[in-house]
Short mmCIF file of C-alpha atoms and ligand atoms in Angstrom, two decimals:
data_model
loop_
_atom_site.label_atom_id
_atom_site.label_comp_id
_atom_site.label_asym_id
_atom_site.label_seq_id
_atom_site.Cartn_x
_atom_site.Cartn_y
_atom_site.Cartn_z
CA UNK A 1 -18.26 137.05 108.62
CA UNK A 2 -16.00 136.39 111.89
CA UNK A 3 -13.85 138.93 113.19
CA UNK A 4 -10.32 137.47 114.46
CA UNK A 5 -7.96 140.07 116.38
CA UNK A 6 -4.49 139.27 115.73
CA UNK A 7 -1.78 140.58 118.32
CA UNK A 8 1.20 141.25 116.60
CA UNK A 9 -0.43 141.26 113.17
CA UNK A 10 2.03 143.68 111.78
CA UNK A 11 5.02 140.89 112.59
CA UNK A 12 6.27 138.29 110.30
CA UNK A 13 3.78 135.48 110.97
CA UNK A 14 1.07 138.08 112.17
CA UNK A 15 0.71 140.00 109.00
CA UNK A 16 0.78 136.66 106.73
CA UNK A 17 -2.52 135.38 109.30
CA UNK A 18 -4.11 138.75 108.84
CA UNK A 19 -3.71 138.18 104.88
CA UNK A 20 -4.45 134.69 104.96
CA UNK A 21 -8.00 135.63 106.99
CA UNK A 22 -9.20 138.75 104.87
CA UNK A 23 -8.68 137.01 101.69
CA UNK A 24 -11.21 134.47 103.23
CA UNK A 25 -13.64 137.56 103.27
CA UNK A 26 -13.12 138.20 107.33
CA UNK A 27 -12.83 141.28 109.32
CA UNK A 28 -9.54 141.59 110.88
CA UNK A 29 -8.69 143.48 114.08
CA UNK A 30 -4.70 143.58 114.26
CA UNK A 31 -2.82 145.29 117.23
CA UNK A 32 0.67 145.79 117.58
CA UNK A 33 3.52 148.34 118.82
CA UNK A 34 5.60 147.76 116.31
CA UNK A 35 8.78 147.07 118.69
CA UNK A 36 9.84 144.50 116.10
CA UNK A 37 6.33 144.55 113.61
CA UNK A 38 6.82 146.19 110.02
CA UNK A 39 4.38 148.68 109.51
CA UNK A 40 4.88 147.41 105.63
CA UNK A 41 3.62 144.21 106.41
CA UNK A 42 0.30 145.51 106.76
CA UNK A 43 0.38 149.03 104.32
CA UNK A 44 -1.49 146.29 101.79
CA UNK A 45 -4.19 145.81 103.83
CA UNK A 46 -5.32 149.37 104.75
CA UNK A 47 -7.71 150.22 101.95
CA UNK A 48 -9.47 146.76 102.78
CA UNK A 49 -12.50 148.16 105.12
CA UNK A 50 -12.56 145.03 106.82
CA UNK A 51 -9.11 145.40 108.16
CA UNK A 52 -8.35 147.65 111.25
CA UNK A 53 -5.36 148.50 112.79
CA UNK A 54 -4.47 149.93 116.23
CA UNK A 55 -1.33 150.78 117.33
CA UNK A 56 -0.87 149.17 121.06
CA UNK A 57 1.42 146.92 123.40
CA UNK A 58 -0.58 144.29 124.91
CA UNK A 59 1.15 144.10 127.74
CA UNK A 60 -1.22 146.67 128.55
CA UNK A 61 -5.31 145.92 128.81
CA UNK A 62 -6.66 145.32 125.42
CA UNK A 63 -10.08 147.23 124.54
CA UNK A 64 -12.04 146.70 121.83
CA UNK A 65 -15.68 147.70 121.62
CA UNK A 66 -17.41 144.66 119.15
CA UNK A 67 -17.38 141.60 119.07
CA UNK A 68 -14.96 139.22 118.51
CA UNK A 69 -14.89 135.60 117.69
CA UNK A 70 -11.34 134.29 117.42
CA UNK A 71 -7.85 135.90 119.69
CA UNK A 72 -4.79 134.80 117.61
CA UNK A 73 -1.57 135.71 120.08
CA UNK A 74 1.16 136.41 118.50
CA UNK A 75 2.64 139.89 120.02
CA UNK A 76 5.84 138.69 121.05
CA UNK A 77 9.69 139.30 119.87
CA UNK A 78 10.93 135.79 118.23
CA UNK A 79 14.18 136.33 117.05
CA UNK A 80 16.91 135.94 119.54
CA UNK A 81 18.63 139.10 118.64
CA UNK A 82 15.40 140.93 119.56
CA UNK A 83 14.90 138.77 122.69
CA UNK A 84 18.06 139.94 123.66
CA UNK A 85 17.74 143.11 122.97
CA UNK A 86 14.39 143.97 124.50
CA UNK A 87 14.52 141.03 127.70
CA UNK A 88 11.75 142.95 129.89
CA UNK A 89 9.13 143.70 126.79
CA UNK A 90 9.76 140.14 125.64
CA UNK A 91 8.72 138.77 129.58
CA UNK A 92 5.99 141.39 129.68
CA UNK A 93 4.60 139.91 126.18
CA UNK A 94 4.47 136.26 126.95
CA UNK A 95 3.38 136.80 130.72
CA UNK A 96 0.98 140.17 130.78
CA UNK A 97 0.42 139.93 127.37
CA UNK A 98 -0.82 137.00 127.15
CA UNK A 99 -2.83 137.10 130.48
CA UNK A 100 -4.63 140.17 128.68
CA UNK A 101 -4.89 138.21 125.84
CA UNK A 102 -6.74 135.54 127.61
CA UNK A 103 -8.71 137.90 129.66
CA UNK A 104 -9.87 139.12 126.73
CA UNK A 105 -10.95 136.09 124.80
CA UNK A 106 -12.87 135.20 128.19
CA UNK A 107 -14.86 138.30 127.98
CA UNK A 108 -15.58 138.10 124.15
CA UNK A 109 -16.07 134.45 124.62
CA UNK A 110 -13.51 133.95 121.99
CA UNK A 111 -11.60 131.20 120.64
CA UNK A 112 -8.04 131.90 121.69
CA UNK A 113 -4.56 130.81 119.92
CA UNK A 114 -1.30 131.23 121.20
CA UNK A 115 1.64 131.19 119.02
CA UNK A 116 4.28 129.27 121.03
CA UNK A 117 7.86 127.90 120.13
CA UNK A 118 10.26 125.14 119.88
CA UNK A 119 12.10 126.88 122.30
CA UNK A 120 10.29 125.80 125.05
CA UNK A 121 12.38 122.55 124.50
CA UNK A 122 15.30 124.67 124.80
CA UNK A 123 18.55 122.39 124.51
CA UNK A 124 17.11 119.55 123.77
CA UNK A 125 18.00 116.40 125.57
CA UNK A 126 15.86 113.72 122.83
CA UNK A 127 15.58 114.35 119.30
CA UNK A 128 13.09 114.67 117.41
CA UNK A 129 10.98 116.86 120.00
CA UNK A 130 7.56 115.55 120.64
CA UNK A 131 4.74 117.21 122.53
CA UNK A 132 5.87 115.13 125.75
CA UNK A 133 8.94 116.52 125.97
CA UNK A 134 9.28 118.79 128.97
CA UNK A 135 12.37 120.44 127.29
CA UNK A 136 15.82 121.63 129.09
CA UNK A 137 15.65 125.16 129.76
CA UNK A 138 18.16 127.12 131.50
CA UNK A 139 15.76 130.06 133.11
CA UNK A 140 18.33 132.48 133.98
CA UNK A 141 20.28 132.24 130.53
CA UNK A 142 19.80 135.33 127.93
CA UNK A 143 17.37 132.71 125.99
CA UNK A 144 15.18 132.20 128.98
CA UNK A 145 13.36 135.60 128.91
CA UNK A 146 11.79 134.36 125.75
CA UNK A 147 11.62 130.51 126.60
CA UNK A 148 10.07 130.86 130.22
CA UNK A 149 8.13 134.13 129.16
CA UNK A 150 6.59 131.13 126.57
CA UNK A 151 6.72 128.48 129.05
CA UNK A 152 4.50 130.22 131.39
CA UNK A 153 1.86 131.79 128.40
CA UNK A 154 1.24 127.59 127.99
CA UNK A 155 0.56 127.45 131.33
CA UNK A 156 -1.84 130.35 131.92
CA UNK A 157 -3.33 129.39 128.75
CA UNK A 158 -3.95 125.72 129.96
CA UNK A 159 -5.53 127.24 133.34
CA UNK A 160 -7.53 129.49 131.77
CA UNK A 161 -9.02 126.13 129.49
CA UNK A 162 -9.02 124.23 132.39
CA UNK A 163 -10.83 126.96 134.46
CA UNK A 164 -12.75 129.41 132.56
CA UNK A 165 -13.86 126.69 129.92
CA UNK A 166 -12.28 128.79 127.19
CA UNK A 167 -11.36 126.99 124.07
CA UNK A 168 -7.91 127.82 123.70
CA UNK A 169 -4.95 126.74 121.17
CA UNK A 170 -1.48 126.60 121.46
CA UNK A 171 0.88 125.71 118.75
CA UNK A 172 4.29 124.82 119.04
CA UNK A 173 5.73 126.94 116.35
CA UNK A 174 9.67 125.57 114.81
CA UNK A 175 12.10 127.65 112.79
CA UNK A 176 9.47 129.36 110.04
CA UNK A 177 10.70 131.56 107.10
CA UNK A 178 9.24 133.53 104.46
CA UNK A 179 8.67 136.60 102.95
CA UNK A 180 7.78 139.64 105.21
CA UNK A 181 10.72 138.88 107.38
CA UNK A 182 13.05 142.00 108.44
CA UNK A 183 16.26 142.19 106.95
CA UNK A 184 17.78 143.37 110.09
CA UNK A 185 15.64 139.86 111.65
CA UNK A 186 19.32 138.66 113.20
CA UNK A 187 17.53 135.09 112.43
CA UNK A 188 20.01 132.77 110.48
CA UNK A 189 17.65 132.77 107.05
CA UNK A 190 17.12 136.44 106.83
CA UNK A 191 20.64 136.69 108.06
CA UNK A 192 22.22 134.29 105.39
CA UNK A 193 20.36 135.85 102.27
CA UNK A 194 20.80 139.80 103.31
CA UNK A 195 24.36 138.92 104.04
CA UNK A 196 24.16 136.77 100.46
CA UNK A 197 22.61 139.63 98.07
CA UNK A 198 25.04 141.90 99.39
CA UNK A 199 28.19 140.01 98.67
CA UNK A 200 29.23 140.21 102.36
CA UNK A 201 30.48 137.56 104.45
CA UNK A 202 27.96 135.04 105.88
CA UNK A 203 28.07 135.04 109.32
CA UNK A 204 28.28 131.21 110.79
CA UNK A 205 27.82 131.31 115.01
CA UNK A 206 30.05 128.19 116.77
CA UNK A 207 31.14 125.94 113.94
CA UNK A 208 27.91 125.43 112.04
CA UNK A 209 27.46 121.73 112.74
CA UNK A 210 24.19 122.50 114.96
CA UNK A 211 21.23 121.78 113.10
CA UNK A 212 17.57 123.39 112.15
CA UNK A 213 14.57 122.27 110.15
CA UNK A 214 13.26 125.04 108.21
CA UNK A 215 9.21 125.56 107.76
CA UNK A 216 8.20 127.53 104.85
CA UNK A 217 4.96 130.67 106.16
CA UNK A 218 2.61 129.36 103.79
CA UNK A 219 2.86 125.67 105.37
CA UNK A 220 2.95 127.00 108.91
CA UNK A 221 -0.63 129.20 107.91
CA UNK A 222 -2.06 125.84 106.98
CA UNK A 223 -1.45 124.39 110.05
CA UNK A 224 -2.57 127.08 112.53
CA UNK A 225 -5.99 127.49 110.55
CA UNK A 226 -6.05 123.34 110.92
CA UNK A 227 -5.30 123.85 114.66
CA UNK A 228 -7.68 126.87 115.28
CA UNK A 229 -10.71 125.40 114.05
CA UNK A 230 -9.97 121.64 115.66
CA UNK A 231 -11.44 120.80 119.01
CA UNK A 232 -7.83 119.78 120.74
CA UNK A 233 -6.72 121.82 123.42
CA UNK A 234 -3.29 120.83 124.28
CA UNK A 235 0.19 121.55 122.24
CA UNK A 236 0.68 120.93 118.73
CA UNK A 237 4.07 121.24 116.78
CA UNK A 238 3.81 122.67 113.59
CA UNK A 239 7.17 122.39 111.73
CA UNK A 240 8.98 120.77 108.95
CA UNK A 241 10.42 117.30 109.81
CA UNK A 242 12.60 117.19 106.14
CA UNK A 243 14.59 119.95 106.30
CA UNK A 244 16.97 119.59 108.94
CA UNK A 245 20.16 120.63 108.20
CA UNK A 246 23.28 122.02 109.77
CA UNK A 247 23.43 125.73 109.81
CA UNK A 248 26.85 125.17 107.71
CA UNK A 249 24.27 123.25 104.81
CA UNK A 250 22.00 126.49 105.18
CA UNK A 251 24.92 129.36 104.25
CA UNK A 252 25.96 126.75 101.73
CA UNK A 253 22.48 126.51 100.24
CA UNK A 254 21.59 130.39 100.25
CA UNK A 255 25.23 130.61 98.19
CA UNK A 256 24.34 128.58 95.85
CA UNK A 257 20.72 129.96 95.85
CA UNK A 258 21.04 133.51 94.95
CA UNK A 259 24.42 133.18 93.31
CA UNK A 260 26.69 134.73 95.84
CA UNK A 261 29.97 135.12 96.04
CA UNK A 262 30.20 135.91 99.55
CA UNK A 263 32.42 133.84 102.05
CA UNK A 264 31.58 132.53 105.10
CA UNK A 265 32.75 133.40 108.19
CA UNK A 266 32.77 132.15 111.74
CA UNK A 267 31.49 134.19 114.77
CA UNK A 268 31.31 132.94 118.35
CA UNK A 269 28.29 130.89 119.27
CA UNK A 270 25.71 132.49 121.38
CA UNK A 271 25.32 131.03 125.25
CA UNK A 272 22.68 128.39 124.98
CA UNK A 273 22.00 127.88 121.42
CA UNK A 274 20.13 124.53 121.34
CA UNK A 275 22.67 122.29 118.96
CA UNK A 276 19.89 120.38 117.49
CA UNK A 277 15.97 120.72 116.73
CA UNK A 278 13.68 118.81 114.68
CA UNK A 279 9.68 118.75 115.22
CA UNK A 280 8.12 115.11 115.81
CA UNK A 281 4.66 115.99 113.64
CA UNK A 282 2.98 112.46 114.47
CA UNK A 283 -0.04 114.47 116.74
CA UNK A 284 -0.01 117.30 114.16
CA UNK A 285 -0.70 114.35 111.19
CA UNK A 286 -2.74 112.57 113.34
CA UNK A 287 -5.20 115.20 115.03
CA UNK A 288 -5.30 118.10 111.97
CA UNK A 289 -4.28 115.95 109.17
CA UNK A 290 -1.18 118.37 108.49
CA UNK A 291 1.83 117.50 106.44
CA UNK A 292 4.33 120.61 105.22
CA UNK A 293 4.05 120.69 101.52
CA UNK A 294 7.03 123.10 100.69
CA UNK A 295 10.32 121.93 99.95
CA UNK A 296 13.55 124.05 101.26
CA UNK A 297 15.00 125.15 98.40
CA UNK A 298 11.30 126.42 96.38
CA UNK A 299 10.80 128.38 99.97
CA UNK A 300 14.15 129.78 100.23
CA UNK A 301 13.87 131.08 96.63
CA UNK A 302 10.38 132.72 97.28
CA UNK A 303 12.25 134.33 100.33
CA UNK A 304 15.09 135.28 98.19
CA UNK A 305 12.70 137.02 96.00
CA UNK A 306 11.21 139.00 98.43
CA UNK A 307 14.66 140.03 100.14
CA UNK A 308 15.75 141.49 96.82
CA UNK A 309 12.65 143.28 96.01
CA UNK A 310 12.59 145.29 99.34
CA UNK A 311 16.46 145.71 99.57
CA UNK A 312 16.35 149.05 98.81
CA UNK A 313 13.45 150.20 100.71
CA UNK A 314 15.47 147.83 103.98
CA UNK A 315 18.30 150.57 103.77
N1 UDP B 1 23.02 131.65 113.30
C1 UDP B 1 24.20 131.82 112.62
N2 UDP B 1 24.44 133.01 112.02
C2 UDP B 1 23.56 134.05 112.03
C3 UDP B 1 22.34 133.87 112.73
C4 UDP B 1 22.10 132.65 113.36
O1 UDP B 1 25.04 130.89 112.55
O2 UDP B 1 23.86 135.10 111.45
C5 UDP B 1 22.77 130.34 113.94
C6 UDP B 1 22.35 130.43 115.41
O3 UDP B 1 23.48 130.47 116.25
C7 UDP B 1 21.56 129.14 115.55
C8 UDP B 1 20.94 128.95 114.15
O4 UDP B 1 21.70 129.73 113.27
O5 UDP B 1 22.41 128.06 115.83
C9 UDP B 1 19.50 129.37 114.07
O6 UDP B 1 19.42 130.65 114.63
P1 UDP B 1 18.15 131.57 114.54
O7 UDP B 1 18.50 132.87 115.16
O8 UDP B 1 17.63 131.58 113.16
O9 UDP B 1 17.03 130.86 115.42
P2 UDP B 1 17.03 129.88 116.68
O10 UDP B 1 16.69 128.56 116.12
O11 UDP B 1 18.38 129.86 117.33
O12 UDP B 1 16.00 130.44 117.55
#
């Protein structure tokens, strides 16, 4: 049995690796401080005695008194309503965090993974996005506390391969969906089918010709178990090449979807909101032999079914 200590396990993509490795029969340390983690996402997992949970913000020093044989990083707010909302504990995540993260792994001579983003692309200039890319970020926008705050965790990860000999990971991680993501999210998809099952407006930022491609959990999972256990060090995107589609196709889609009768409804687009993205998964098929497997519309309605089981308990 390995033990893998997941930083922001209670999170959307945290809590799904922290299911995804105790149903393999491992032990499971997850930390968060449940700034934006669920403490739902993880209620399943309590009675499992080879789960542990301690509340704490890894921006502070991370103790833990056993070993431990894999560091999955994932503290970190994602969506950019959060970002927004919590600037300094989003650059205190991806800089501190993740240097304690690292320091860590060193001293438990751990594997370490850290969960980075499309983001670091920022407005993208060429399309798709390959690994190569050095991106077009503007640093002092109110995205850049979450892209440089990732920017840099690449960087310190890379040193800290490059000079400590640790074997570190770092995944480039595009727009992922699912259940176990909050209602109250602000992210387009949990957006879209709260505003949907409600019969209020969907809210469209700008004029909803920019464009996302959508990557079902269960897919992403795949791929970051594929990555973790490879022997390649630098980035890997892990995202879903088909499914790009404007963000007017999306509120279209999660209409017709759950039924709605909602209307849509045009807001002002937020400064900086890249108009395209689309993941270029060559090095991804090539190096872990990962392809997404779940189409759009069979992901959206497993999300859907998840958004109207926990409505009630979301208000
Ligand atoms: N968006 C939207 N309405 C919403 C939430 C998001 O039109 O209620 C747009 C947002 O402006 C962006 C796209 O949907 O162009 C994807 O936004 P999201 O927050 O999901 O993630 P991003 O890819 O921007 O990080």
């Amino acid at each position: 049995m390995k033990t893998f200590l997941i930083t922001g396990g209670a999170g959307f993509i945290g809590s799904h690796l922290c299911d995804y490795f105790l149903k393999k029969g491992e032990r499971v340390i997850c930390l968060d401080n449940m700034l934006t983690g669920n403490p739902e996402n993880i209620a399943p997992f309590q009675t499992c005695n080879r789960f542990i949970y301690t509340n704490h913000d890894v921006s502070k020093t991370i103790k833990v008194d056993e070993p431990v044989d894999y560091v999955l990083h994932f503290a970190s707010p994602a969506s950019p309503a959060d970002y927004i909302k919590y600037p300094i504990q989003t650059l205190k995540v991806g800089s501190l965090g993740t240097h304690n993260a690292l320091g860590f792994a060193k001293a438990k001579k751990a594997v370490f993974l850290l969960a980075s983003t499309s983001e670091v692309y920022g407005d993208p200039l060429i399309h798709p996005q390959h690994e190569d890319y050095w991106g077009n970020v503007n640093p002092i926008g109110p995205r850049g506390v979450y892209d440089e705050a990732k920017r840099f965790a690449e960087a310190i990860t890379l040193a800290y391969h490059r000079t400590h000999g640790i074997d570190t990971k770092i995944v480039r991680i595009f727009n992922t969906y699912g259940p176990r993501m909050r209602h109250n999210d602000g992210r387009a998809i949990p957006n879209f089918i709260d505003q949907a099952l409600k019969g209020n407006p969907i809210t469209i930022f700008g004029d909803g010709k920019q464009t996302r491609s959508f990557t079902y959990v269960d897919d992403l999972v795949d791929g970051l178990q594929r990555l973790l256990f490879s022997n390649f060090n630098l980035p890997v995107n892990i995202g879903n090449p088909h499914d790009e589609m404007t963000i007017g196709e999306l509120a279209k889609l999660i209409i017709e979807l759950t039924g709605s009768k909602s209307k849509i409804e045009y807001r002002v687009l937020p400064q900086d909101d890249p108009k395209v993205r689309n993941p270029d998964i060559r090095r991804a098929k090539e190096i872990l032999k990962w392809a997404p497997k779940v189409d759009v519309r069979k992901g959206l309605l497993a999300a859907i079914e998840y958004f109207k089981q926990t409505q009630a308990r979301a208000e």
